[in-house]
mmCIF file of C-alpha atoms in Angstrom:
data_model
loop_
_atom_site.group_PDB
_atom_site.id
_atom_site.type_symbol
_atom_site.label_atom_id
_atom_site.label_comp_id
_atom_site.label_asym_id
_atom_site.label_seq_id
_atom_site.Cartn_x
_atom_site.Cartn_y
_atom_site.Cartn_z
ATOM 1 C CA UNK A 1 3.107 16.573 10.892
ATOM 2 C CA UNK A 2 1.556 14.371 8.299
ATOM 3 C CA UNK A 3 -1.421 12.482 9.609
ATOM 4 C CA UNK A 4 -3.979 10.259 8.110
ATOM 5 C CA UNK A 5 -7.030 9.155 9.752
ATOM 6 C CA UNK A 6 -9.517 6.774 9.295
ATOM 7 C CA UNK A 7 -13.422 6.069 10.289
ATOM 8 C CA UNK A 8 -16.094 4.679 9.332
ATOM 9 C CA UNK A 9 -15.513 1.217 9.568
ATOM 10 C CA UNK A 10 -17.473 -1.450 11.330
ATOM 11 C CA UNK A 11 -19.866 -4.273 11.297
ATOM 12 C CA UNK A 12 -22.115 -4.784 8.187
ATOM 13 C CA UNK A 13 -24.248 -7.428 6.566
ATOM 14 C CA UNK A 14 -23.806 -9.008 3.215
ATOM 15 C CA UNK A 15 -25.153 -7.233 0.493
ATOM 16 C CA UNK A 16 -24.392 -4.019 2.641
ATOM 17 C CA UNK A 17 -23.183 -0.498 2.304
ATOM 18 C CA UNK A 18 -20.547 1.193 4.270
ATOM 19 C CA UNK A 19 -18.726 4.660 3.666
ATOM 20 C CA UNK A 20 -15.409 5.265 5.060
ATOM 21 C CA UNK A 21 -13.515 8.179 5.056
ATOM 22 C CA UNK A 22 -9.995 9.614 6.068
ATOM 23 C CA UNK A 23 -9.373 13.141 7.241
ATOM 24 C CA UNK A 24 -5.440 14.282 6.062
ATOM 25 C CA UNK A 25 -3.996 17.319 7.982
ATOM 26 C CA UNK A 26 -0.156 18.711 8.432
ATOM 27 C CA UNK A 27 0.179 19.153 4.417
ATOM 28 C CA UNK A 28 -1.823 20.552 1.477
ATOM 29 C CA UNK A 29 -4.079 17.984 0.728
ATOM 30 C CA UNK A 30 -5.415 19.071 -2.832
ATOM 31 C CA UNK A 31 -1.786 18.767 -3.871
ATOM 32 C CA UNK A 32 -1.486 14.722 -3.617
ATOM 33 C CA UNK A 33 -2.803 11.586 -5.181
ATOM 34 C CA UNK A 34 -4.801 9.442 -2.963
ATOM 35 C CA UNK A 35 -5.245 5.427 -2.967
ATOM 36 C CA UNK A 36 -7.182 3.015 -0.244
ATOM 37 C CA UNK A 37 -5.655 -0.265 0.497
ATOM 38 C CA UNK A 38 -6.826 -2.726 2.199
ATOM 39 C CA UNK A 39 -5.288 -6.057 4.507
ATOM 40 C CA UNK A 40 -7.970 -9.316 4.898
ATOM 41 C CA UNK A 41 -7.002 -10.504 8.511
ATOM 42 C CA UNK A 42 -4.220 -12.682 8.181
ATOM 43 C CA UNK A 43 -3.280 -11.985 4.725
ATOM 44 C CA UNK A 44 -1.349 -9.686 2.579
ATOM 45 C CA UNK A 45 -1.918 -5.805 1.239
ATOM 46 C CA UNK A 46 -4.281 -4.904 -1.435
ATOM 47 C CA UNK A 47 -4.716 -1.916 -3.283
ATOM 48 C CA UNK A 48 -8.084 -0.757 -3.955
ATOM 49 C CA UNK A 49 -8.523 2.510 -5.614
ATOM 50 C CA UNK A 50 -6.508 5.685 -6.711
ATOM 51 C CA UNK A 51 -7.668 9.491 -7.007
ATOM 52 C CA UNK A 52 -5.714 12.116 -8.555
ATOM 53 C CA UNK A 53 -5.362 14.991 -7.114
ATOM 54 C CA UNK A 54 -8.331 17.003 -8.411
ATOM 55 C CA UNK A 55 -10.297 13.900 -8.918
ATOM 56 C CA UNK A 56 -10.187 13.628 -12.713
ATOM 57 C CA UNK A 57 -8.755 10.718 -12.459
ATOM 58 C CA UNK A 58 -9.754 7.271 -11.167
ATOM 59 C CA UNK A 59 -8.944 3.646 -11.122
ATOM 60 C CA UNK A 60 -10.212 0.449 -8.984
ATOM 61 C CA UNK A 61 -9.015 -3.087 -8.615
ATOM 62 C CA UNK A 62 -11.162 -5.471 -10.751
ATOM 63 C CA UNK A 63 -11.937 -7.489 -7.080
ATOM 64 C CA UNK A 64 -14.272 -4.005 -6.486
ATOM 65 C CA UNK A 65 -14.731 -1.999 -9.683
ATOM 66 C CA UNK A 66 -18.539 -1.504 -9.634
ATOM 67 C CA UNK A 67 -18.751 -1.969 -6.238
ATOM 68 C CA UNK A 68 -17.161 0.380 -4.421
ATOM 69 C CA UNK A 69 -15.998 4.332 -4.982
ATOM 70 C CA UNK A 70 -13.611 6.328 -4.250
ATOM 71 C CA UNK A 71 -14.704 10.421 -3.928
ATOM 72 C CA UNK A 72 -12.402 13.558 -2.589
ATOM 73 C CA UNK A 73 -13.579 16.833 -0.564
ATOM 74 C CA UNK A 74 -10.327 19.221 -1.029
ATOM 75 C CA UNK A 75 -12.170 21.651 0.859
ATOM 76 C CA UNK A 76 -12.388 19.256 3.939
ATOM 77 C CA UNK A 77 -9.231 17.607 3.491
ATOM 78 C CA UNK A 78 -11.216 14.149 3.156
ATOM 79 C CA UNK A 79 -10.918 10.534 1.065
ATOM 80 C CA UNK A 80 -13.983 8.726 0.980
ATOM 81 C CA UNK A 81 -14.566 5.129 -0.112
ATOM 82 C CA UNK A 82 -18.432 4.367 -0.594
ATOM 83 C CA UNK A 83 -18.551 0.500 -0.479
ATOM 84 C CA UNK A 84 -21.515 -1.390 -1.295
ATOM 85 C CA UNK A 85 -22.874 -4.733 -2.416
ATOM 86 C CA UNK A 86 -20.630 -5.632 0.749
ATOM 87 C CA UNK A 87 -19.500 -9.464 0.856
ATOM 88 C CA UNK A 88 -17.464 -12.036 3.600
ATOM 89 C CA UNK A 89 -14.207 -11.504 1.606
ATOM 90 C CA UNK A 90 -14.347 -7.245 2.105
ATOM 91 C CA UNK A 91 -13.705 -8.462 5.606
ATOM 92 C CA UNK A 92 -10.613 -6.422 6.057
ATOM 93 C CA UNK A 93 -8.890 -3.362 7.400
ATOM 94 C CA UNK A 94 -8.378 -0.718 5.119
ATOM 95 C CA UNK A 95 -6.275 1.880 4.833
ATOM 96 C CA UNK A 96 -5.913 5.248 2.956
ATOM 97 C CA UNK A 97 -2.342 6.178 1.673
ATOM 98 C CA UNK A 98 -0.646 9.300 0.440
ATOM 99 C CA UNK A 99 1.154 9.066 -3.263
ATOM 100 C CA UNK A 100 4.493 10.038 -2.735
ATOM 101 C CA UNK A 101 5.751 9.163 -6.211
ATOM 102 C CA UNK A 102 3.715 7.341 -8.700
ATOM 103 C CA UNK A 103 1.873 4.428 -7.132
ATOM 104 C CA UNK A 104 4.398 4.623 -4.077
ATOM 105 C CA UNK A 105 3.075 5.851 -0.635
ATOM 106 C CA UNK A 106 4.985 7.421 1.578
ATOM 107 C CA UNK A 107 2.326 7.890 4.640
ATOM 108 C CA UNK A 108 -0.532 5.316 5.882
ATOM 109 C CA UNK A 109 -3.699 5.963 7.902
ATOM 110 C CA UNK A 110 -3.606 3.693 10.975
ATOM 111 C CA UNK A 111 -6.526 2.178 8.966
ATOM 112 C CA UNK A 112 -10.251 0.904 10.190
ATOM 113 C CA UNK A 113 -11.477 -2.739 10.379
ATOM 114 C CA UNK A 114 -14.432 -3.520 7.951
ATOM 115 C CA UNK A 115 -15.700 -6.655 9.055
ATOM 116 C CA UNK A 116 -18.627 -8.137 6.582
ATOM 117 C CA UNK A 117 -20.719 -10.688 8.652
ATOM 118 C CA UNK A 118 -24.686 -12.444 8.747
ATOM 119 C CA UNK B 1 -3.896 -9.017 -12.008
ATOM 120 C CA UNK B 2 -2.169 -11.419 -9.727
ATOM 121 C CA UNK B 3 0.015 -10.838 -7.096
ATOM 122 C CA UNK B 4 3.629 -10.925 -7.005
ATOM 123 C CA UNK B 5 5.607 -13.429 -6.029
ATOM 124 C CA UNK B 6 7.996 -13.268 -3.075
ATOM 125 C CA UNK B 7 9.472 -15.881 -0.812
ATOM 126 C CA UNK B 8 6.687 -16.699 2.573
ATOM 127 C CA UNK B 9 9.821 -15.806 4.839
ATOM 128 C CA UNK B 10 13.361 -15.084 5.002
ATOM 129 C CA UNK B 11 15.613 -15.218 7.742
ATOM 130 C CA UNK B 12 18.815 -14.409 9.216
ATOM 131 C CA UNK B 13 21.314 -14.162 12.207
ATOM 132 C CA UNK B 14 22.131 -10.568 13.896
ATOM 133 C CA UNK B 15 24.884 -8.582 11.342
ATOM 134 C CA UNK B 16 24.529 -11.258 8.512
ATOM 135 C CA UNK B 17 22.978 -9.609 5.590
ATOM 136 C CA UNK B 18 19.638 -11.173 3.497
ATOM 137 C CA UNK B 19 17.739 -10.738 0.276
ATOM 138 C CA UNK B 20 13.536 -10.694 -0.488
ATOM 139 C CA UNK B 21 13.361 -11.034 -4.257
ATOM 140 C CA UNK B 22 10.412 -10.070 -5.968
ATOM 141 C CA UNK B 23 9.065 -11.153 -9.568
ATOM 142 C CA UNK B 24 6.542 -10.303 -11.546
ATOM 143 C CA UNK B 25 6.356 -10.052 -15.383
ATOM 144 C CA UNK B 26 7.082 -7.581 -18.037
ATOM 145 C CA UNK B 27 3.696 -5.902 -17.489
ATOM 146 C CA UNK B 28 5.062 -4.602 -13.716
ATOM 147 C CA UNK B 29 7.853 -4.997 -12.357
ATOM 148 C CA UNK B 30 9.771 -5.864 -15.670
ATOM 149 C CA UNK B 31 8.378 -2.621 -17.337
ATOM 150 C CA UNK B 32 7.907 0.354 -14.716
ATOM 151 C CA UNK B 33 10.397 1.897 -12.253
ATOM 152 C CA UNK B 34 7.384 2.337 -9.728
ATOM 153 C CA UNK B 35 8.857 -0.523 -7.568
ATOM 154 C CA UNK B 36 8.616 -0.014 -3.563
ATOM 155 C CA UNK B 37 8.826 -2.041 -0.834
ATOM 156 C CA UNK B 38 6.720 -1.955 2.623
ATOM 157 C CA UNK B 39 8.359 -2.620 6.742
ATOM 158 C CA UNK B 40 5.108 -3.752 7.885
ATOM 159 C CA UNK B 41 4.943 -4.353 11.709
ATOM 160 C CA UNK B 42 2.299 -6.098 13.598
ATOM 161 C CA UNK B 43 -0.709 -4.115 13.737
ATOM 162 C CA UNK B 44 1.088 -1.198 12.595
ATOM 163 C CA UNK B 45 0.240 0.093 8.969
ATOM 164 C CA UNK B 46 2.750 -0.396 6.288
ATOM 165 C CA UNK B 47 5.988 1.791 6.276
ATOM 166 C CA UNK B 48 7.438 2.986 3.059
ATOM 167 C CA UNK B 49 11.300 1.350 2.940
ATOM 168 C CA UNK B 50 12.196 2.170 -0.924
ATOM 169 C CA UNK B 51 10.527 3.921 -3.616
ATOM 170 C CA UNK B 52 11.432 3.896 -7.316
ATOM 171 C CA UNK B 53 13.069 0.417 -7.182
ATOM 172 C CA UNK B 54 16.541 2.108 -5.290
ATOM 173 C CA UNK B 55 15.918 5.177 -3.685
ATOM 174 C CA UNK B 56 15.437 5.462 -0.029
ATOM 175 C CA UNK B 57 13.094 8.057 1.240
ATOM 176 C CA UNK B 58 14.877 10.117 4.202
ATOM 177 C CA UNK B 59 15.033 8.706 7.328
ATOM 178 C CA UNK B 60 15.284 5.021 6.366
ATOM 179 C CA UNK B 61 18.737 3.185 7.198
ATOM 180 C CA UNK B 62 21.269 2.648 3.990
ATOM 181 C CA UNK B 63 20.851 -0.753 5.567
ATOM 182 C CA UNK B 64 17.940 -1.374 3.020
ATOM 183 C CA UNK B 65 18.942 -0.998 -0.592
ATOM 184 C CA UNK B 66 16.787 -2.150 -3.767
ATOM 185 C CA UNK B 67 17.749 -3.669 -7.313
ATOM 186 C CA UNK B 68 16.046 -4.881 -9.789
ATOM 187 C CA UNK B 69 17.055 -7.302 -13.416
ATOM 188 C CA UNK B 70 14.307 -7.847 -15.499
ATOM 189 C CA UNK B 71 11.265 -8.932 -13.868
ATOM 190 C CA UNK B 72 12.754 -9.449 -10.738
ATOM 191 C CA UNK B 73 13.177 -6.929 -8.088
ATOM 192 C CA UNK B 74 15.044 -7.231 -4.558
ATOM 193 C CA UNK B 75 15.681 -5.795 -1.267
ATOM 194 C CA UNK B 76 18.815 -6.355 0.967
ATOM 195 C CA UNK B 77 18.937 -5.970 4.555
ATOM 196 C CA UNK B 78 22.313 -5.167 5.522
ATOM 197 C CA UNK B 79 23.753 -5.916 8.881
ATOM 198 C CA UNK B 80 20.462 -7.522 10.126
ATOM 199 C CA UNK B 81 19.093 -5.972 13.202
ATOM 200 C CA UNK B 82 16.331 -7.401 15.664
ATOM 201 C CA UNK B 83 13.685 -4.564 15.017
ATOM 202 C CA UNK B 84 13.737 -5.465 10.933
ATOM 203 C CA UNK B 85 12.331 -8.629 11.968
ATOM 204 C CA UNK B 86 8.529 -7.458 10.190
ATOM 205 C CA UNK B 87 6.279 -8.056 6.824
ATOM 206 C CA UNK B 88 8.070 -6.931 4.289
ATOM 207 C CA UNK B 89 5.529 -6.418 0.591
ATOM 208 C CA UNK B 90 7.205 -5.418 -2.500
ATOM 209 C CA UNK B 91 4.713 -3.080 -4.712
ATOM 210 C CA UNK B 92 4.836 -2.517 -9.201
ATOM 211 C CA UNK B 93 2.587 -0.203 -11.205
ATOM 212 C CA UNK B 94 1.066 -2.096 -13.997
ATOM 213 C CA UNK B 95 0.580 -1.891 -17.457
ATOM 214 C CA UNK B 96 -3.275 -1.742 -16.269
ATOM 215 C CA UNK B 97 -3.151 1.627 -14.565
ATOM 216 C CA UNK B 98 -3.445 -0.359 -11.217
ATOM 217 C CA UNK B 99 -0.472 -1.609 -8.128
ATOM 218 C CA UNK B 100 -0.287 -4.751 -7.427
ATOM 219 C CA UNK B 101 1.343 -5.672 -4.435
ATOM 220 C CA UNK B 102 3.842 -8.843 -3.588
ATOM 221 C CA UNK B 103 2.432 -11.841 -1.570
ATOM 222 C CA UNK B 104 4.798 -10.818 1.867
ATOM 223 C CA UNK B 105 7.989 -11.705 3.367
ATOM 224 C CA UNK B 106 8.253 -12.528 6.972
ATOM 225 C CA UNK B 107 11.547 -11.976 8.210
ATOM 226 C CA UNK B 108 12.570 -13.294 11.364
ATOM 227 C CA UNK B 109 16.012 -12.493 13.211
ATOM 228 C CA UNK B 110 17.345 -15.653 14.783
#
């Protein structure tokens, strides 16, 4: 079956760097468009960043363009998000999503918490 | 690109049915069929309910149906049950080549 799964997450300073990734298994990975979304504690869903499926093709939210990237391994069935220049409002857990049709998702990691704290 | 706009919570008796509209402008919602909307439990992750402003992916209940006029789109829950009390987020493609996502719905079951 289709599973998601996410790591990386954790504790991190402001001004920080954190890279978080999520390994896909039960379907052919290379075939699908990839996004990370993220939820702030309390608050709503966010999307983040999107990844075709051979990675020739990329777009980010304004809240993290320049901040944060979004990278694919095919061969390791593996989304990466490299976030830096971390601040208190990344606080979040975040969450990497399978395109099922354009910009709709059809299955979710169980996401990781990235909480940005002094 | 700012969010879109649903109602903070909706909420209805056992078998009645209700509605979660959704608006945005001409640049989303009004202009793309990429509409979807979310069933998002507590501290579960997000569930995809409808794709393509109508369509139901397999498995979901025909309890849920979507519609959408002009900027506005909407999803109907059918003979309300006590498990679809959730988060519910409506989602549009842009005219920006990003998703923006709708502020939430919190339906509660009475």
């Amino acid at each position: 079956q289709v599973q998601l799964v996410e790591s990386g997450g954790g504790l991190v300073k402001p001004g920080g760097s954190l890279r978080l990734s999520c390994a896909a298994s039960g379907f052919t990975f290379s075939d699908y468009y990839m996004s990370w979304i993220r939820q702030a504690p309390g608050k709503g869903l966010e999307w983040l960043s999107y990844i075709s499926s051979s990675d020739n093709t990329i777009y980010y939210a304004d809240s993290v363009k320049g901040r944060f990237t979004i990278s694919r391994d095919n061969a390791k069935n593996s989304l990466y998000l490299q976030m830096n220049s971390l601040r208190a409002e990344d606080t979040a857990v975040y969450y990497c999503a399978r395109e099922f049709r354009r910009w709709q998702f059809d299955y979710w990691g169980q996401g990781t918490l990235v909480t940005v704290s002094s | 690109q700012s969010a879109l706009t649903q109602p903070a919570s909706v909420s209805g008796s056992p078998g009645q049915s209700i509605t979660i509209s959704c608006t945005g402008t001409s640049s989303d919602v009004g202009g793309y069929k990429y509409v979807s909307w979310y069933q998002q439990h507590p501290g579960k992750a997000p569930k995809l309910m409808i794709h393509e402003v109508s369509n139901r992916p397999s498995g979901v209940s025909n309890r849920f149906s979507g519609s959408k006029s002009g900027n506005t789109a909407s999803l109907t829950l059918s003979g309300l049950q006590t498990e679809d009390e959730a988060d519910y987020y409506c989602s549009s493609y842009t005219s920006s080549s990003t998703l923006v996502f709708g502020t939430g719905t919190k339906v509660t079951v009475l």
